[in-house]
mmCIF file of C-alpha atoms and ligand atoms in Angstrom:
data_model
loop_
_atom_site.group_PDB
_atom_site.id
_atom_site.type_symbol
_atom_site.label_atom_id
_atom_site.label_comp_id
_atom_site.label_asym_id
_atom_site.label_seq_id
_atom_site.Cartn_x
_atom_site.Cartn_y
_atom_site.Cartn_z
ATOM 1 C CA MET O 1 19.717 17.360 17.608
ATOM 2 C CA GLU O 2 17.816 14.822 19.694
ATOM 3 C CA VAL O 3 14.141 14.783 18.722
ATOM 4 C CA GLN O 4 11.727 12.927 20.948
ATOM 5 C CA LEU O 5 8.545 11.565 19.519
ATOM 6 C CA VAL O 6 5.393 12.761 21.207
ATOM 7 C CA THR O 7 2.038 11.121 20.591
ATOM 8 C CA GLU O 8 -1.096 10.762 22.733
ATOM 9 C CA ALA O 9 0.934 11.006 25.908
ATOM 10 C CA GLY O 10 1.652 14.670 25.215
ATOM 11 C CA PRO O 11 5.060 16.364 25.429
ATOM 12 C CA ARG O 12 7.685 14.554 27.476
ATOM 13 C CA GLY O 13 10.266 17.261 27.288
ATOM 14 C CA GLY O 14 10.663 16.587 23.594
ATOM 15 C CA ILE O 15 9.552 18.505 20.566
ATOM 16 C CA LYS O 16 5.902 18.196 19.684
ATOM 17 C CA LEU O 17 5.526 16.505 16.330
ATOM 18 C CA ALA O 18 1.911 17.491 16.023
ATOM 19 C CA GLN O 19 1.831 20.543 13.863
ATOM 20 C CA HIS O 20 2.692 19.123 10.489
ATOM 21 C CA VAL O 21 0.547 18.868 7.413
ATOM 22 C CA ILE O 22 0.854 15.608 5.496
ATOM 23 C CA GLY O 23 -0.638 15.135 2.030
ATOM 24 C CA MET O 24 -1.910 11.681 1.115
ATOM 25 C CA PHE O 25 -3.427 10.274 -2.033
ATOM 26 C CA ASP O 26 -4.927 7.166 -3.560
ATOM 27 C CA SER O 27 -7.248 6.362 -6.453
ATOM 28 C CA GLY O 28 -10.150 6.299 -3.978
ATOM 29 C CA VAL O 29 -10.985 5.161 -0.443
ATOM 30 C CA GLY O 30 -8.101 2.658 -0.256
ATOM 31 C CA GLY O 31 -5.609 5.142 1.165
ATOM 32 C CA LEU O 32 -7.902 5.626 4.154
ATOM 33 C CA THR O 33 -6.596 2.274 5.443
ATOM 34 C CA VAL O 34 -3.154 3.921 5.654
ATOM 35 C CA MET O 35 -4.640 7.097 7.112
ATOM 36 C CA LYS O 36 -6.302 5.015 9.833
ATOM 37 C CA GLU O 37 -2.913 3.666 10.955
ATOM 38 C CA ILE O 38 -1.301 7.116 10.800
ATOM 39 C CA VAL O 39 -3.979 8.912 12.817
ATOM 40 C CA THR O 40 -3.992 6.102 15.393
ATOM 41 C CA GLN O 41 -0.260 6.443 15.976
ATOM 42 C CA LEU O 42 0.114 10.172 15.288
ATOM 43 C CA PRO O 43 -3.239 11.646 16.286
ATOM 44 C CA ASP O 44 -2.174 15.274 15.992
ATOM 45 C CA VAL O 45 -0.797 15.231 12.477
ATOM 46 C CA GLN O 46 -3.052 17.032 10.029
ATOM 47 C CA ILE O 47 -3.876 15.036 6.897
ATOM 48 C CA ILE O 48 -4.944 16.420 3.547
ATOM 49 C CA TYR O 49 -6.349 13.430 1.688
ATOM 50 C CA PHE O 50 -7.001 13.229 -2.033
ATOM 51 C CA GLY O 51 -9.034 10.364 -3.549
ATOM 52 C CA ASP O 52 -8.901 10.319 -7.340
ATOM 53 C CA THR O 53 -12.353 8.749 -7.551
ATOM 54 C CA ALA O 54 -13.105 10.088 -11.030
ATOM 55 C CA ARG O 55 -10.198 8.023 -12.391
ATOM 56 C CA VAL O 56 -10.408 4.918 -10.159
ATOM 57 C CA PRO O 57 -9.282 2.173 -10.700
ATOM 58 C CA TYR O 58 -5.592 2.861 -11.210
ATOM 59 C CA GLY O 59 -4.826 -0.846 -11.533
ATOM 60 C CA ASN O 60 -5.143 -0.983 -15.312
ATOM 61 C CA ARG O 61 -3.432 2.360 -16.030
ATOM 62 C CA SER O 62 -0.127 2.761 -17.838
ATOM 63 C CA ARG O 63 3.019 3.936 -16.090
ATOM 64 C CA GLU O 64 2.843 7.261 -17.991
ATOM 65 C CA GLU O 65 -0.725 7.888 -16.823
ATOM 66 C CA LEU O 66 0.186 7.059 -13.226
ATOM 67 C CA ILE O 67 3.129 9.479 -13.321
ATOM 68 C CA HIS O 68 0.903 12.200 -14.779
ATOM 69 C CA PHE O 69 -1.817 11.663 -12.128
ATOM 70 C CA GLY O 70 0.829 11.726 -9.387
ATOM 71 C CA GLU O 71 2.256 15.024 -10.697
ATOM 72 C CA GLU O 72 -1.170 16.672 -10.714
ATOM 73 C CA ILE O 73 -2.179 15.444 -7.284
ATOM 74 C CA ILE O 74 1.120 16.157 -5.528
ATOM 75 C CA SER O 75 1.148 19.705 -6.967
ATOM 76 C CA PHE O 76 -2.386 20.169 -5.647
ATOM 77 C CA LEU O 77 -1.472 18.828 -2.190
ATOM 78 C CA ILE O 78 1.557 21.143 -2.016
ATOM 79 C CA GLU O 79 -0.720 24.091 -2.914
ATOM 80 C CA GLN O 80 -2.900 23.037 0.029
ATOM 81 C CA GLY O 81 0.096 23.186 2.384
ATOM 82 C CA ALA O 82 1.450 19.609 2.464
ATOM 83 C CA GLU O 83 4.994 19.340 3.853
ATOM 84 C CA ALA O 84 5.417 15.655 2.939
ATOM 85 C CA ILE O 85 3.438 13.191 0.839
ATOM 86 C CA VAL O 86 2.288 9.687 1.715
ATOM 87 C CA VAL O 87 1.579 7.869 -1.544
ATOM 88 C CA ALA O 88 -1.129 5.636 -0.073
ATOM 89 C CA CYS O 89 -1.442 3.692 -3.305
ATOM 90 C CA ASN O 90 0.673 0.677 -4.238
ATOM 91 C CA THR O 91 -0.012 1.096 -7.946
ATOM 92 C CA SER O 92 1.403 4.644 -7.926
ATOM 93 C CA SER O 93 4.198 3.653 -5.562
ATOM 94 C CA ALA O 94 5.253 0.772 -7.807
ATOM 95 C CA ASN O 95 5.057 2.674 -11.084
ATOM 96 C CA ALA O 96 5.431 6.387 -10.450
ATOM 97 C CA VAL O 97 7.167 7.158 -7.145
ATOM 98 C CA PRO O 98 10.789 6.787 -8.369
ATOM 99 C CA VAL O 99 10.103 9.407 -11.090
ATOM 100 C CA LEU O 100 8.009 11.637 -8.798
ATOM 101 C CA ARG O 101 10.797 11.658 -6.185
ATOM 102 C CA GLU O 102 13.081 13.258 -8.748
ATOM 103 C CA GLN O 103 10.505 15.903 -9.597
ATOM 104 C CA PHE O 104 9.364 17.058 -6.173
ATOM 105 C CA ASN O 105 11.542 18.522 -3.490
ATOM 106 C CA LEU O 106 9.725 17.108 -0.461
ATOM 107 C CA PRO O 107 9.677 13.695 1.232
ATOM 108 C CA LEU O 108 7.557 11.046 -0.534
ATOM 109 C CA ILE O 109 6.673 7.886 1.389
ATOM 110 C CA GLY O 110 5.538 4.997 -0.773
ATOM 111 C CA THR O 111 4.200 1.538 0.068
ATOM 112 C CA ILE O 112 6.746 -0.784 -1.538
ATOM 113 C CA GLU O 113 9.879 -0.682 0.647
ATOM 114 C CA PRO O 114 7.915 -0.606 3.923
ATOM 115 C CA GLY O 115 5.663 -3.460 2.708
ATOM 116 C CA ALA O 116 8.586 -5.582 1.538
ATOM 117 C CA LYS O 117 10.445 -5.048 4.831
ATOM 118 C CA ALA O 118 7.361 -5.972 6.850
ATOM 119 C CA ALA O 119 6.847 -9.161 4.805
ATOM 120 C CA ILE O 120 10.489 -10.217 5.265
ATOM 121 C CA GLN O 121 10.024 -9.772 9.000
ATOM 122 C CA ALA O 122 6.748 -11.684 9.026
ATOM 123 C CA THR O 123 7.715 -14.824 7.087
ATOM 124 C CA ALA O 124 9.076 -17.875 8.887
ATOM 125 C CA THR O 125 9.236 -20.237 5.880
ATOM 126 C CA GLY O 126 10.618 -17.624 3.462
ATOM 127 C CA ASN O 127 7.651 -17.996 1.090
ATOM 128 C CA ILE O 128 5.988 -14.617 0.634
ATOM 129 C CA GLY O 129 2.883 -14.024 -1.477
ATOM 130 C CA LEU O 130 1.465 -10.827 -2.944
ATOM 131 C CA ILE O 131 -2.020 -9.767 -3.952
ATOM 132 C CA ALA O 132 -2.185 -6.452 -5.791
ATOM 133 C CA THR O 133 -3.474 -4.667 -8.890
ATOM 134 C CA GLU O 134 -2.432 -5.690 -12.410
ATOM 135 C CA ALA O 135 -0.120 -2.680 -12.697
ATOM 136 C CA THR O 136 1.608 -3.419 -9.382
ATOM 137 C CA VAL O 137 2.106 -7.101 -10.221
ATOM 138 C CA ARG O 138 3.360 -6.170 -13.719
ATOM 139 C CA SER O 139 5.909 -3.706 -12.267
ATOM 140 C CA LYS O 140 7.604 -6.460 -10.184
ATOM 141 C CA ALA O 141 8.351 -3.674 -7.685
ATOM 142 C CA TYR O 142 7.742 -5.877 -4.639
ATOM 143 C CA SER O 143 9.961 -8.772 -5.744
ATOM 144 C CA SER O 144 12.725 -6.287 -6.640
ATOM 145 C CA ALA O 145 12.371 -4.608 -3.233
ATOM 146 C CA VAL O 146 12.535 -7.961 -1.400
ATOM 147 C CA ARG O 147 15.728 -8.863 -3.306
ATOM 148 C CA ARG O 148 17.233 -5.401 -2.752
ATOM 149 C CA ILE O 149 16.590 -5.496 1.006
ATOM 150 C CA LEU O 150 17.939 -9.056 1.337
ATOM 151 C CA SER O 151 21.060 -8.289 -0.697
ATOM 152 C CA LYS O 152 22.080 -5.838 2.046
ATOM 153 C CA ARG O 153 21.832 -8.594 4.660
ATOM 154 C CA ARG O 154 24.052 -11.581 5.299
ATOM 155 C CA GLY O 155 23.116 -15.125 6.233
ATOM 156 C CA GLY O 156 19.652 -16.287 7.200
ATOM 157 C CA HIS O 157 17.428 -18.578 5.188
ATOM 158 C CA ALA O 158 16.226 -17.897 1.650
ATOM 159 C CA ILE O 159 13.284 -15.498 1.433
ATOM 160 C CA GLU O 160 11.444 -14.957 -1.809
ATOM 161 C CA LEU O 161 8.233 -13.593 -3.267
ATOM 162 C CA VAL O 162 6.975 -16.898 -4.664
ATOM 163 C CA LYS O 163 3.532 -15.905 -5.948
ATOM 164 C CA ALA O 164 1.979 -12.620 -7.111
ATOM 165 C CA GLN O 165 -1.738 -12.581 -7.885
ATOM 166 C CA ALA O 166 -3.650 -9.690 -9.483
ATOM 167 C CA CYS O 167 -7.167 -9.150 -8.082
ATOM 168 C CA PRO O 168 -8.771 -6.583 -10.441
ATOM 169 C CA LEU O 169 -12.337 -6.891 -9.105
ATOM 170 C CA PHE O 170 -11.447 -6.127 -5.483
ATOM 171 C CA VAL O 171 -11.107 -2.338 -5.949
ATOM 172 C CA PRO O 172 -14.518 -1.762 -7.619
ATOM 173 C CA LEU O 173 -16.144 -3.894 -4.900
ATOM 174 C CA VAL O 174 -14.544 -1.853 -2.104
ATOM 175 C CA GLU O 175 -15.334 1.478 -3.803
ATOM 176 C CA ALA O 176 -18.973 0.420 -4.085
ATOM 177 C CA GLY O 177 -19.128 -0.433 -0.371
ATOM 178 C CA LEU O 178 -19.474 -4.170 -1.087
ATOM 179 C CA SER O 179 -16.505 -5.454 0.956
ATOM 180 C CA HIS O 180 -18.693 -7.745 3.065
ATOM 181 C CA SER O 181 -20.976 -8.983 0.280
ATOM 182 C CA PRO O 182 -21.347 -12.609 -0.873
ATOM 183 C CA GLU O 183 -19.959 -11.447 -4.255
ATOM 184 C CA ALA O 184 -16.741 -10.276 -2.581
ATOM 185 C CA ARG O 185 -16.408 -13.614 -0.787
ATOM 186 C CA GLY O 186 -16.910 -15.633 -3.995
ATOM 187 C CA ILE O 187 -14.418 -13.543 -5.980
ATOM 188 C CA ALA O 188 -11.897 -13.693 -3.129
ATOM 189 C CA ARG O 189 -12.066 -17.496 -3.108
ATOM 190 C CA THR O 190 -11.157 -17.575 -6.816
ATOM 191 C CA TYR O 191 -8.288 -15.061 -6.489
ATOM 192 C CA LEU O 192 -6.848 -16.696 -3.386
ATOM 193 C CA ALA O 193 -6.763 -20.292 -4.703
ATOM 194 C CA PRO O 194 -3.323 -19.852 -6.369
ATOM 195 C CA ILE O 195 -2.030 -18.211 -3.173
ATOM 196 C CA GLN O 196 -3.181 -21.228 -1.144
ATOM 197 C CA GLU O 197 -1.487 -23.552 -3.642
ATOM 198 C CA ALA O 198 1.807 -21.630 -3.392
ATOM 199 C CA GLN O 199 1.936 -22.339 0.370
ATOM 200 C CA VAL O 200 3.024 -18.880 1.445
ATOM 201 C CA ASP O 201 3.050 -18.038 5.132
ATOM 202 C CA ALA O 202 2.988 -14.239 4.707
ATOM 203 C CA LEU O 203 0.780 -12.423 2.209
ATOM 204 C CA ILE O 204 1.370 -8.775 1.308
ATOM 205 C CA LEU O 205 -1.881 -6.841 0.920
ATOM 206 C CA GLY O 206 -0.298 -4.938 -1.972
ATOM 207 C CA CYS O 207 -3.210 -2.592 -2.596
ATOM 208 C CA THR O 208 -4.462 -0.165 0.016
ATOM 209 C CA HIS O 209 -8.079 -1.111 -0.760
ATOM 210 C CA TYR O 210 -7.512 -4.724 0.344
ATOM 211 C CA PRO O 211 -7.469 -4.192 4.133
ATOM 212 C CA PHE O 212 -11.206 -3.423 3.727
ATOM 213 C CA LEU O 213 -11.448 -7.108 2.687
ATOM 214 C CA ALA O 214 -9.007 -8.422 5.311
ATOM 215 C CA PRO O 215 -11.647 -10.310 7.370
ATOM 216 C CA VAL O 216 -12.846 -12.156 4.250
ATOM 217 C CA ILE O 217 -9.290 -12.884 3.067
ATOM 218 C CA GLN O 218 -8.210 -14.104 6.506
ATOM 219 C CA GLU O 219 -11.231 -16.348 6.814
ATOM 220 C CA ILE O 220 -10.548 -17.969 3.437
ATOM 221 C CA LEU O 221 -6.794 -18.419 3.998
ATOM 222 C CA GLY O 222 -6.962 -19.359 7.669
ATOM 223 C CA GLU O 223 -5.287 -17.787 10.681
ATOM 224 C CA GLU O 224 -1.881 -19.380 10.037
ATOM 225 C CA ILE O 225 -1.203 -17.054 7.081
ATOM 226 C CA ILE O 226 -0.035 -13.601 8.177
ATOM 227 C CA LEU O 227 -1.606 -10.722 6.269
ATOM 228 C CA VAL O 228 1.010 -8.002 5.828
ATOM 229 C CA ASP O 229 -0.409 -4.498 5.559
ATOM 230 C CA PRO O 230 2.378 -2.017 4.671
ATOM 231 C CA ALA O 231 0.531 0.792 6.528
ATOM 232 C CA GLN O 232 2.246 0.180 9.854
ATOM 233 C CA ALA O 233 5.760 0.238 8.400
ATOM 234 C CA MET O 234 4.814 3.340 6.355
ATOM 235 C CA THR O 235 3.803 5.076 9.579
ATOM 236 C CA GLU O 236 7.225 4.251 11.074
ATOM 237 C CA GLU O 237 8.819 5.868 8.015
ATOM 238 C CA LEU O 238 6.545 8.887 8.413
ATOM 239 C CA LYS O 239 7.748 9.299 12.016
ATOM 240 C CA GLU O 240 11.312 9.627 10.720
ATOM 241 C CA VAL O 241 10.180 12.197 8.129
ATOM 242 C CA LEU O 242 8.374 14.170 10.840
ATOM 243 C CA LYS O 243 11.552 14.276 12.922
ATOM 244 C CA GLN O 244 13.370 15.750 9.941
ATOM 245 C CA LEU O 245 10.592 18.301 9.304
ATOM 246 C CA GLU O 246 10.780 19.251 12.967
ATOM 247 C CA TYR O 247 14.519 19.698 12.694
ATOM 248 C CA ASN O 248 14.116 21.960 9.629
ATOM 249 C CA ARG O 249 11.532 23.994 11.469
ATOM 250 C CA GLU O 250 13.672 24.334 14.571
ATOM 251 C CA SER O 251 16.651 25.452 12.502
ATOM 252 C CA GLY O 252 14.534 28.342 11.277
ATOM 253 C CA GLN O 253 13.711 27.064 7.819
ATOM 254 C CA GLU O 254 9.984 27.167 8.504
ATOM 255 C CA THR O 255 7.504 28.948 10.708
ATOM 256 C CA HIS O 256 5.109 27.153 13.041
ATOM 257 C CA LYS O 257 1.622 26.514 11.762
ATOM 258 C CA ALA O 258 -1.429 25.910 13.894
ATOM 259 C CA PRO O 259 -2.656 22.298 13.692
ATOM 260 C CA GLY O 260 -5.961 21.944 11.890
ATOM 261 C CA HIS O 261 -8.538 19.344 10.982
ATOM 262 C CA HIS O 262 -8.072 16.689 8.356
ATOM 263 C CA ARG O 263 -9.326 17.754 4.946
ATOM 264 C CA PHE O 264 -10.692 15.524 2.196
ATOM 265 C CA PHE O 265 -10.758 16.096 -1.548
ATOM 266 C CA VAL O 266 -12.007 13.845 -4.344
ATOM 267 C CA SER O 267 -12.176 14.149 -8.112
ATOM 268 C CA GLY O 268 -15.457 12.155 -8.295
ATOM 269 C CA ASP O 269 -18.533 11.687 -6.112
ATOM 270 C CA PRO O 270 -18.007 13.124 -2.590
ATOM 271 C CA VAL O 271 -21.137 11.447 -1.161
ATOM 272 C CA LEU O 272 -20.067 7.883 -2.012
ATOM 273 C CA PHE O 273 -16.541 8.576 -0.713
ATOM 274 C CA GLU O 274 -17.933 9.843 2.573
ATOM 275 C CA ARG O 275 -20.288 6.878 2.964
ATOM 276 C CA VAL O 276 -17.696 4.165 2.244
ATOM 277 C CA GLY O 277 -14.913 6.038 4.086
ATOM 278 C CA ASN O 278 -16.987 6.277 7.240
ATOM 279 C CA THR O 279 -17.371 2.487 7.361
ATOM 280 C CA LEU O 280 -13.618 2.417 8.049
ATOM 281 C CA LEU O 281 -13.170 5.653 10.015
ATOM 282 C CA PRO O 282 -16.586 6.160 11.619
ATOM 283 C CA GLY O 283 -17.596 9.807 11.889
ATOM 284 C CA GLN O 284 -14.219 11.049 10.691
ATOM 285 C CA ILE O 285 -14.911 11.674 6.999
ATOM 286 C CA HIS O 286 -16.994 14.782 6.404
ATOM 287 C CA ASP O 287 -17.040 17.966 4.342
ATOM 288 C CA VAL O 288 -15.512 16.164 1.368
ATOM 289 C CA ASN O 289 -14.668 18.646 -1.384
ATOM 290 C CA GLN O 290 -14.884 17.838 -5.058
ATOM 291 C CA VAL O 291 -11.943 19.076 -7.118
ATOM 292 C CA ASN O 292 -12.414 19.786 -10.796
ATOM 293 C CA TRP O 293 -9.138 19.184 -12.606
ATOM 294 C CA ASN O 294 -10.160 21.520 -15.411
ATOM 295 C CA ARG O 295 -10.090 24.447 -13.045
HETATM 296 N N1 DGL H 1 -5.464 1.449 -3.753
HETATM 297 C C1 DGL H 1 -4.576 1.491 -4.838
HETATM 298 C C2 DGL H 1 -3.386 0.600 -4.675
HETATM 299 O O1 DGL H 1 -2.925 0.467 -3.578
HETATM 300 C C3 DGL H 1 -5.177 1.620 -6.215
HETATM 301 C C4 DGL H 1 -6.073 0.537 -6.672
HETATM 302 C C5 DGL H 1 -6.757 0.856 -7.985
HETATM 303 O O2 DGL H 1 -7.258 1.960 -8.125
HETATM 304 O O3 DGL H 1 -6.769 -0.020 -8.860
HETATM 305 O O4 DGL H 1 -2.864 0.053 -5.609
#
């Protein structure tokens, strides 16, 4: 079946891809950088967002903990009506998504493959860099994905992830609403020095919190280094998932649901989430619900 994608322009004789409910999660506000890209390109999709702010940061968690958190949150999002899940967290994507995909019978979109593909496209010299959490760097998920993608291709020049740098203080700064502070700038200079030395020409922002700091990072590195945010490539993957959901619906496997408003849930402080979230998506984060896991 031919499915046409319909966005702001409205139906063009195709099937409207608007009425789907997508669950998203992150340790905190970081996943909102992915949500921003999704709602820009697919304005009618309904998002149910979960920020695990009581357990942020994820960056120093073990693989077992990350799998356990993912299981809890995805189950919750399914209860709320999610038809597919966007894991808007690199740390969970790198450490938990392969296991979670085996456990849940719905599409899971992670950050790693889309981010690696986007970086391969962006680099001209073949030298890719990565900044991410400790747990993402430790997993080596990005370098494995770059190798896996390249192994399916022939020819071309050598492309490699030449430097991976953990930036553990970035997430607490972003969560506290301090992305534009002098402290953030000073810490960024320290973290980015090894990246500058490695002479990369494309840098993966391998944590969804980091686009909050993109202006600072770009200013320190200079305009000639391309910052690769996986969010855009993740949205392309989501479009494919939506086509499949539409197909399932059309073949009678599901009933139509009315589109609704985005909904926000957190495990920690809803007020702080709303305040910091609205700096990125002005006026769009409201009525944030606090979820108590010991329900
Ligand atoms: N934003 C998340 C990521 O992309 C989690 C960061 C953290 O909580 O340490 O990795």
